Amino acid sequence: MSFKINIIKDKLLSENWFVLRNVTYDITDQRERVIRHKREVYDRGNGATILLYNREKNSVVLTRQFRIATWVNGNQDGMLIEACAGLLDDDSPEDCIRKEAIEETGYAVGEVEKLYTCYMSPGGVTELIHFFAAEYNESLRDNAGGGIEDESIEVLEIGFPEALAMIKDGRICDGKTVMLLQHAQLAGWLTP
């Protein structure tokens, strides 16, 4: 199935933090119908995320930080528990996630495993997220973590059964983190 796209208007709305565009386009569907859509598209670049896990301790390392979008949408304190993640900027996904792991969690991870790449909110956001996993242990601890400059990140080491319970009761509600924890369970890396 293919669609023909004809851009009618592509208007820049903002370049403040990232790029927000208003795009009007006609799409011709498989029945030759032309349908006009007007959408806002947010381009914030692509990112990477990693689940740090320890088989021996049956635990994971996650982060907790303030996320304004969650606060605006009803998260009372705005704090979100999530897997380490960051924007690629000019780095490869693997280089990005190694850098983010050291900055956010303090762990200098060794071998990383690429799991998959997903659009997380394709209805209006261009971002692709590259998902990784790596084992951690105390010998890989480089620093205390916590982020850089304008970040205030709490590093959490959580038992895997507790992390799964936190999904169920809503304490973990970040999509990429839920996906990574469920992947760890399906792959049998950790015990529920």
PDB file of C-alpha atoms in Angstrom:
ATOM      1  CA  MET A   1       0.000   0.000   0.000  1.00  0.00           C
ATOM      2  CA  SER A   2       1.458   3.355  -0.966  1.00  0.00           C
ATOM      3  CA  PHE A   3       0.179   6.857  -0.628  1.00  0.00           C
ATOM      4  CA  LYS A   4       0.989   9.945  -2.643  1.00  0.00           C
ATOM      5  CA  ILE A   5       1.879  12.965  -0.495  1.00  0.00           C
ATOM      6  CA  ASN A   6       1.656  16.545  -1.757  1.00  0.00           C
ATOM      7  CA  ILE A   7       2.941  19.235   0.628  1.00  0.00           C
ATOM      8  CA  ILE A   8       0.715  22.326   0.499  1.00  0.00           C
ATOM      9  CA  LYS A   9       2.379  24.350   3.274  1.00  0.00           C
ATOM     10  CA  ASP A  10       5.333  23.796   5.603  1.00  0.00           C
ATOM     11  CA  LYS A  11       5.484  26.653   8.096  1.00  0.00           C
ATOM     12  CA  LEU A  12       8.132  27.002  10.803  1.00  0.00           C
ATOM     13  CA  LEU A  13       6.419  27.783  14.100  1.00  0.00           C
ATOM     14  CA  SER A  14       9.364  27.658  16.502  1.00  0.00           C
ATOM     15  CA  GLU A  15      13.083  26.975  16.711  1.00  0.00           C
ATOM     16  CA  ASN A  16      13.268  27.787  20.408  1.00  0.00           C
ATOM     17  CA  TRP A  17      14.305  24.461  21.926  1.00  0.00           C
ATOM     18  CA  PHE A  18      13.815  22.161  18.940  1.00  0.00           C
ATOM     19  CA  VAL A  19      11.907  22.646  15.675  1.00  0.00           C
ATOM     20  CA  LEU A  20       8.113  22.850  15.536  1.00  0.00           C
ATOM     21  CA  ARG A  21       6.496  22.956  12.099  1.00  0.00           C
ATOM     22  CA  ASN A  22       2.924  23.273  10.865  1.00  0.00           C
ATOM     23  CA  VAL A  23       2.523  21.093   7.780  1.00  0.00           C
ATOM     24  CA  THR A  24      -0.505  21.044   5.504  1.00  0.00           C
ATOM     25  CA  TYR A  25      -0.533  18.214   2.983  1.00  0.00           C
ATOM     26  CA  ASP A  26      -2.802  16.268   0.692  1.00  0.00           C
ATOM     27  CA  ILE A  27      -2.593  12.500   0.855  1.00  0.00           C
ATOM     28  CA  THR A  28      -3.971  10.361  -1.937  1.00  0.00           C
ATOM     29  CA  ASP A  29      -5.005   7.003  -0.524  1.00  0.00           C
ATOM     30  CA  GLN A  30      -5.294   3.575  -2.155  1.00  0.00           C
ATOM     31  CA  ARG A  31      -8.821   4.392  -3.370  1.00  0.00           C
ATOM     32  CA  GLU A  32      -7.523   7.576  -5.099  1.00  0.00           C
ATOM     33  CA  ARG A  33      -9.223   9.826  -2.532  1.00  0.00           C
ATOM     34  CA  VAL A  34      -7.385  13.079  -1.780  1.00  0.00           C
ATOM     35  CA  ILE A  35      -7.591  13.999   1.879  1.00  0.00           C
ATOM     36  CA  ARG A  36      -6.144  17.224   3.313  1.00  0.00           C
ATOM     37  CA  HIS A  37      -4.396  17.112   6.688  1.00  0.00           C
ATOM     38  CA  LYS A  38      -2.953  19.905   8.803  1.00  0.00           C
ATOM     39  CA  ARG A  39      -0.531  18.722  11.477  1.00  0.00           C
ATOM     40  CA  GLU A  40       2.097  20.110  13.796  1.00  0.00           C
ATOM     41  CA  VAL A  41       5.325  18.132  13.771  1.00  0.00           C
ATOM     42  CA  TYR A  42       7.956  18.418  16.497  1.00  0.00           C
ATOM     43  CA  ASP A  43      11.520  17.586  15.463  1.00  0.00           C
ATOM     44  CA  ARG A  44      13.719  17.150  18.502  1.00  0.00           C
ATOM     45  CA  GLY A  45      16.323  14.869  16.924  1.00  0.00           C
ATOM     46  CA  ASN A  46      16.855  11.171  17.515  1.00  0.00           C
ATOM     47  CA  GLY A  47      17.903   9.555  20.765  1.00  0.00           C
ATOM     48  CA  ALA A  48      19.178   6.454  22.486  1.00  0.00           C
ATOM     49  CA  THR A  49      18.275   4.655  25.702  1.00  0.00           C
ATOM     50  CA  ILE A  50      19.875   1.830  27.667  1.00  0.00           C
ATOM     51  CA  LEU A  51      18.817  -0.616  30.334  1.00  0.00           C
ATOM     52  CA  LEU A  52      21.648  -1.351  32.746  1.00  0.00           C
ATOM     53  CA  TYR A  53      21.059  -4.705  34.416  1.00  0.00           C
ATOM     54  CA  ASN A  54      22.932  -7.002  36.806  1.00  0.00           C
ATOM     55  CA  ARG A  55      22.135 -10.732  36.607  1.00  0.00           C
ATOM     56  CA  GLU A  56      23.850 -11.598  39.897  1.00  0.00           C
ATOM     57  CA  LYS A  57      21.962  -8.959  41.908  1.00  0.00           C
ATOM     58  CA  ASN A  58      18.797  -9.330  39.756  1.00  0.00           C
ATOM     59  CA  SER A  59      18.641  -5.555  39.553  1.00  0.00           C
ATOM     60  CA  VAL A  60      18.515  -2.611  37.170  1.00  0.00           C
ATOM     61  CA  VAL A  61      19.825   0.943  37.279  1.00  0.00           C
ATOM     62  CA  LEU A  62      17.267   3.612  36.426  1.00  0.00           C
ATOM     63  CA  THR A  63      17.135   7.381  36.867  1.00  0.00           C
ATOM     64  CA  ARG A  64      14.640   9.770  38.408  1.00  0.00           C
ATOM     65  CA  GLN A  65      14.328  13.341  37.221  1.00  0.00           C
ATOM     66  CA  PHE A  66      11.876  16.182  36.702  1.00  0.00           C
ATOM     67  CA  ARG A  67      10.087  16.182  33.326  1.00  0.00           C
ATOM     68  CA  ILE A  68       8.045  19.325  32.652  1.00  0.00           C
ATOM     69  CA  ALA A  69       5.777  17.663  30.070  1.00  0.00           C
ATOM     70  CA  THR A  70       4.618  15.117  32.665  1.00  0.00           C
ATOM     71  CA  TRP A  71       3.966  17.854  35.211  1.00  0.00           C
ATOM     72  CA  VAL A  72       1.897  19.819  32.659  1.00  0.00           C
ATOM     73  CA  ASN A  73      -0.090  16.622  32.011  1.00  0.00           C
ATOM     74  CA  GLY A  74      -0.974  15.936  35.634  1.00  0.00           C
ATOM     75  CA  ASN A  75       2.086  14.247  37.178  1.00  0.00           C
ATOM     76  CA  GLN A  76       1.907  16.128  40.489  1.00  0.00           C
ATOM     77  CA  ASP A  77       5.628  16.346  41.251  1.00  0.00           C
ATOM     78  CA  GLY A  78       6.808  16.040  37.641  1.00  0.00           C
ATOM     79  CA  MET A  79       9.320  13.350  38.588  1.00  0.00           C
ATOM     80  CA  LEU A  80       9.711  10.377  36.267  1.00  0.00           C
ATOM     81  CA  ILE A  81      11.585   7.101  36.748  1.00  0.00           C
ATOM     82  CA  GLU A  82      13.192   6.070  33.498  1.00  0.00           C
ATOM     83  CA  ALA A  83      16.035   4.277  31.786  1.00  0.00           C
ATOM     84  CA  CYS A  84      19.128   6.321  31.030  1.00  0.00           C
ATOM     85  CA  ALA A  85      18.659   8.157  27.719  1.00  0.00           C
ATOM     86  CA  GLY A  86      19.772  11.118  25.670  1.00  0.00           C
ATOM     87  CA  LEU A  87      19.714  12.825  22.307  1.00  0.00           C
ATOM     88  CA  LEU A  88      22.247  11.712  19.700  1.00  0.00           C
ATOM     89  CA  ASP A  89      23.344  15.217  18.749  1.00  0.00           C
ATOM     90  CA  ASP A  90      26.290  14.415  16.445  1.00  0.00           C
ATOM     91  CA  ASP A  91      27.130  11.046  18.040  1.00  0.00           C
ATOM     92  CA  SER A  92      26.364   7.547  16.818  1.00  0.00           C
ATOM     93  CA  PRO A  93      23.653   5.827  18.893  1.00  0.00           C
ATOM     94  CA  GLU A  94      26.244   3.615  20.621  1.00  0.00           C
ATOM     95  CA  ASP A  95      28.604   6.522  21.392  1.00  0.00           C
ATOM     96  CA  CYS A  96      25.666   8.561  22.666  1.00  0.00           C
ATOM     97  CA  ILE A  97      24.450   5.892  25.048  1.00  0.00           C
ATOM     98  CA  ARG A  98      27.916   5.209  26.442  1.00  0.00           C
ATOM     99  CA  LYS A  99      28.317   8.942  27.151  1.00  0.00           C
ATOM    100  CA  GLU A 100      24.846   9.204  28.691  1.00  0.00           C
ATOM    101  CA  ALA A 101      25.421   6.149  30.907  1.00  0.00           C
ATOM    102  CA  ILE A 102      28.539   7.723  32.434  1.00  0.00           C
ATOM    103  CA  GLU A 103      26.937  11.164  32.840  1.00  0.00           C
ATOM    104  CA  GLU A 104      23.584  10.028  34.211  1.00  0.00           C
ATOM    105  CA  THR A 105      24.355   6.828  36.135  1.00  0.00           C
ATOM    106  CA  GLY A 106      28.115   6.941  36.684  1.00  0.00           C
ATOM    107  CA  TYR A 107      28.663   3.548  35.017  1.00  0.00           C
ATOM    108  CA  ALA A 108      31.199   3.213  32.189  1.00  0.00           C
ATOM    109  CA  VAL A 109      29.541   0.310  30.424  1.00  0.00           C
ATOM    110  CA  GLY A 110      31.530  -2.230  28.464  1.00  0.00           C
ATOM    111  CA  GLU A 111      29.814  -4.208  25.746  1.00  0.00           C
ATOM    112  CA  VAL A 112      26.371  -2.894  24.795  1.00  0.00           C
ATOM    113  CA  GLU A 113      23.719  -4.858  22.925  1.00  0.00           C
ATOM    114  CA  LYS A 114      21.581  -3.062  20.316  1.00  0.00           C
ATOM    115  CA  LEU A 115      18.001  -4.259  20.731  1.00  0.00           C
ATOM    116  CA  TYR A 116      15.819  -2.293  18.295  1.00  0.00           C
ATOM    117  CA  THR A 117      14.887   1.182  17.043  1.00  0.00           C
ATOM    118  CA  CYS A 118      11.375   2.621  17.499  1.00  0.00           C
ATOM    119  CA  TYR A 119       9.329   5.733  16.882  1.00  0.00           C
ATOM    120  CA  MET A 120       7.880   6.601  20.273  1.00  0.00           C
ATOM    121  CA  SER A 121       5.185   9.122  19.332  1.00  0.00           C
ATOM    122  CA  PRO A 122       4.856   9.117  15.531  1.00  0.00           C
ATOM    123  CA  GLY A 123       1.600  11.084  15.473  1.00  0.00           C
ATOM    124  CA  GLY A 124       3.497  14.329  15.976  1.00  0.00           C
ATOM    125  CA  VAL A 125       7.143  13.733  16.936  1.00  0.00           C
ATOM    126  CA  THR A 126       9.888  12.759  14.469  1.00  0.00           C
ATOM    127  CA  GLU A 127      12.180  11.154  17.080  1.00  0.00           C
ATOM    128  CA  LEU A 128      13.538   7.634  16.643  1.00  0.00           C
ATOM    129  CA  ILE A 129      14.899   5.976  19.792  1.00  0.00           C
ATOM    130  CA  HIS A 130      17.718   3.402  19.604  1.00  0.00           C
ATOM    131  CA  PHE A 131      17.334   0.837  22.405  1.00  0.00           C
ATOM    132  CA  PHE A 132      20.338  -0.820  24.068  1.00  0.00           C
ATOM    133  CA  ALA A 133      21.080  -3.011  27.073  1.00  0.00           C
ATOM    134  CA  ALA A 134      24.285  -3.703  28.998  1.00  0.00           C
ATOM    135  CA  GLU A 135      25.320  -5.467  32.139  1.00  0.00           C
ATOM    136  CA  TYR A 136      26.707  -3.364  34.959  1.00  0.00           C
ATOM    137  CA  ASN A 137      28.620  -4.091  38.147  1.00  0.00           C
ATOM    138  CA  GLU A 138      30.471  -2.019  40.711  1.00  0.00           C
ATOM    139  CA  SER A 139      33.799  -2.395  38.878  1.00  0.00           C
ATOM    140  CA  LEU A 140      32.292  -0.255  36.082  1.00  0.00           C
ATOM    141  CA  ARG A 141      31.447   2.618  38.435  1.00  0.00           C
ATOM    142  CA  ASP A 142      33.272   5.697  37.155  1.00  0.00           C
ATOM    143  CA  ASN A 143      31.517   8.396  39.209  1.00  0.00           C
ATOM    144  CA  ALA A 144      28.320   9.071  41.177  1.00  0.00           C
ATOM    145  CA  GLY A 145      26.289  10.001  38.080  1.00  0.00           C
ATOM    146  CA  GLY A 146      23.571  12.594  38.363  1.00  0.00           C
ATOM    147  CA  GLY A 147      23.928  14.287  34.989  1.00  0.00           C
ATOM    148  CA  ILE A 148      25.748  17.390  33.864  1.00  0.00           C
ATOM    149  CA  GLU A 149      25.352  21.172  34.216  1.00  0.00           C
ATOM    150  CA  ASP A 150      21.598  21.779  34.109  1.00  0.00           C
ATOM    151  CA  GLU A 151      20.552  18.227  35.052  1.00  0.00           C
ATOM    152  CA  SER A 152      19.578  16.963  38.485  1.00  0.00           C
ATOM    153  CA  ILE A 153      19.285  13.200  38.158  1.00  0.00           C
ATOM    154  CA  GLU A 154      18.849  10.687  40.964  1.00  0.00           C
ATOM    155  CA  VAL A 155      20.419   7.277  40.281  1.00  0.00           C
ATOM    156  CA  LEU A 156      18.290   4.330  41.417  1.00  0.00           C
ATOM    157  CA  GLU A 157      19.334   0.695  41.748  1.00  0.00           C
ATOM    158  CA  ILE A 158      16.129  -1.335  41.885  1.00  0.00           C
ATOM    159  CA  GLY A 159      15.532  -5.054  42.237  1.00  0.00           C
ATOM    160  CA  PHE A 160      13.964  -6.435  39.068  1.00  0.00           C
ATOM    161  CA  PRO A 161      10.788  -7.775  40.766  1.00  0.00           C
ATOM    162  CA  GLU A 162      10.255  -4.336  42.316  1.00  0.00           C
ATOM    163  CA  ALA A 163      10.789  -2.621  38.937  1.00  0.00           C
ATOM    164  CA  LEU A 164       8.089  -4.830  37.387  1.00  0.00           C
ATOM    165  CA  ALA A 165       5.762  -4.067  40.319  1.00  0.00           C
ATOM    166  CA  MET A 166       6.440  -0.363  39.738  1.00  0.00           C
ATOM    167  CA  ILE A 167       5.151  -0.703  36.172  1.00  0.00           C
ATOM    168  CA  LYS A 168       2.002  -2.404  37.418  1.00  0.00           C
ATOM    169  CA  ASP A 169       1.245   0.237  40.065  1.00  0.00           C
ATOM    170  CA  GLY A 170       2.180   3.198  37.865  1.00  0.00           C
ATOM    171  CA  ARG A 171       5.369   4.382  39.539  1.00  0.00           C
ATOM    172  CA  ILE A 172       7.188   3.548  36.283  1.00  0.00           C
ATOM    173  CA  CYS A 173       5.138   4.941  33.395  1.00  0.00           C
ATOM    174  CA  ASP A 174       7.800   5.967  30.873  1.00  0.00           C
ATOM    175  CA  GLY A 175       7.274   4.078  27.600  1.00  0.00           C
ATOM    176  CA  LYS A 176      10.913   3.350  26.764  1.00  0.00           C
ATOM    177  CA  THR A 177      11.573   2.093  30.290  1.00  0.00           C
ATOM    178  CA  VAL A 178       8.532  -0.190  30.291  1.00  0.00           C
ATOM    179  CA  MET A 179       9.655  -1.605  26.930  1.00  0.00           C
ATOM    180  CA  LEU A 180      13.198  -2.247  28.175  1.00  0.00           C
ATOM    181  CA  LEU A 181      12.069  -3.893  31.415  1.00  0.00           C
ATOM    182  CA  GLN A 182       9.638  -6.132  29.539  1.00  0.00           C
ATOM    183  CA  HIS A 183      12.401  -6.992  27.064  1.00  0.00           C
ATOM    184  CA  ALA A 184      14.657  -8.017  29.971  1.00  0.00           C
ATOM    185  CA  GLN A 185      11.907 -10.263  31.298  1.00  0.00           C
ATOM    186  CA  LEU A 186      11.188 -11.847  27.885  1.00  0.00           C
ATOM    187  CA  ALA A 187      14.903 -12.369  27.209  1.00  0.00           C
ATOM    188  CA  GLY A 188      15.298 -14.095  30.594  1.00  0.00           C
ATOM    189  CA  TRP A 189      18.162 -11.846  31.701  1.00  0.00           C
ATOM    190  CA  LEU A 190      16.554 -11.281  35.102  1.00  0.00           C
ATOM    191  CA  THR A 191      14.071 -13.110  37.340  1.00  0.00           C
ATOM    192  CA  PRO A 192      10.623 -11.536  37.972  1.00  0.00           C
TER     193      PRO A 192
END
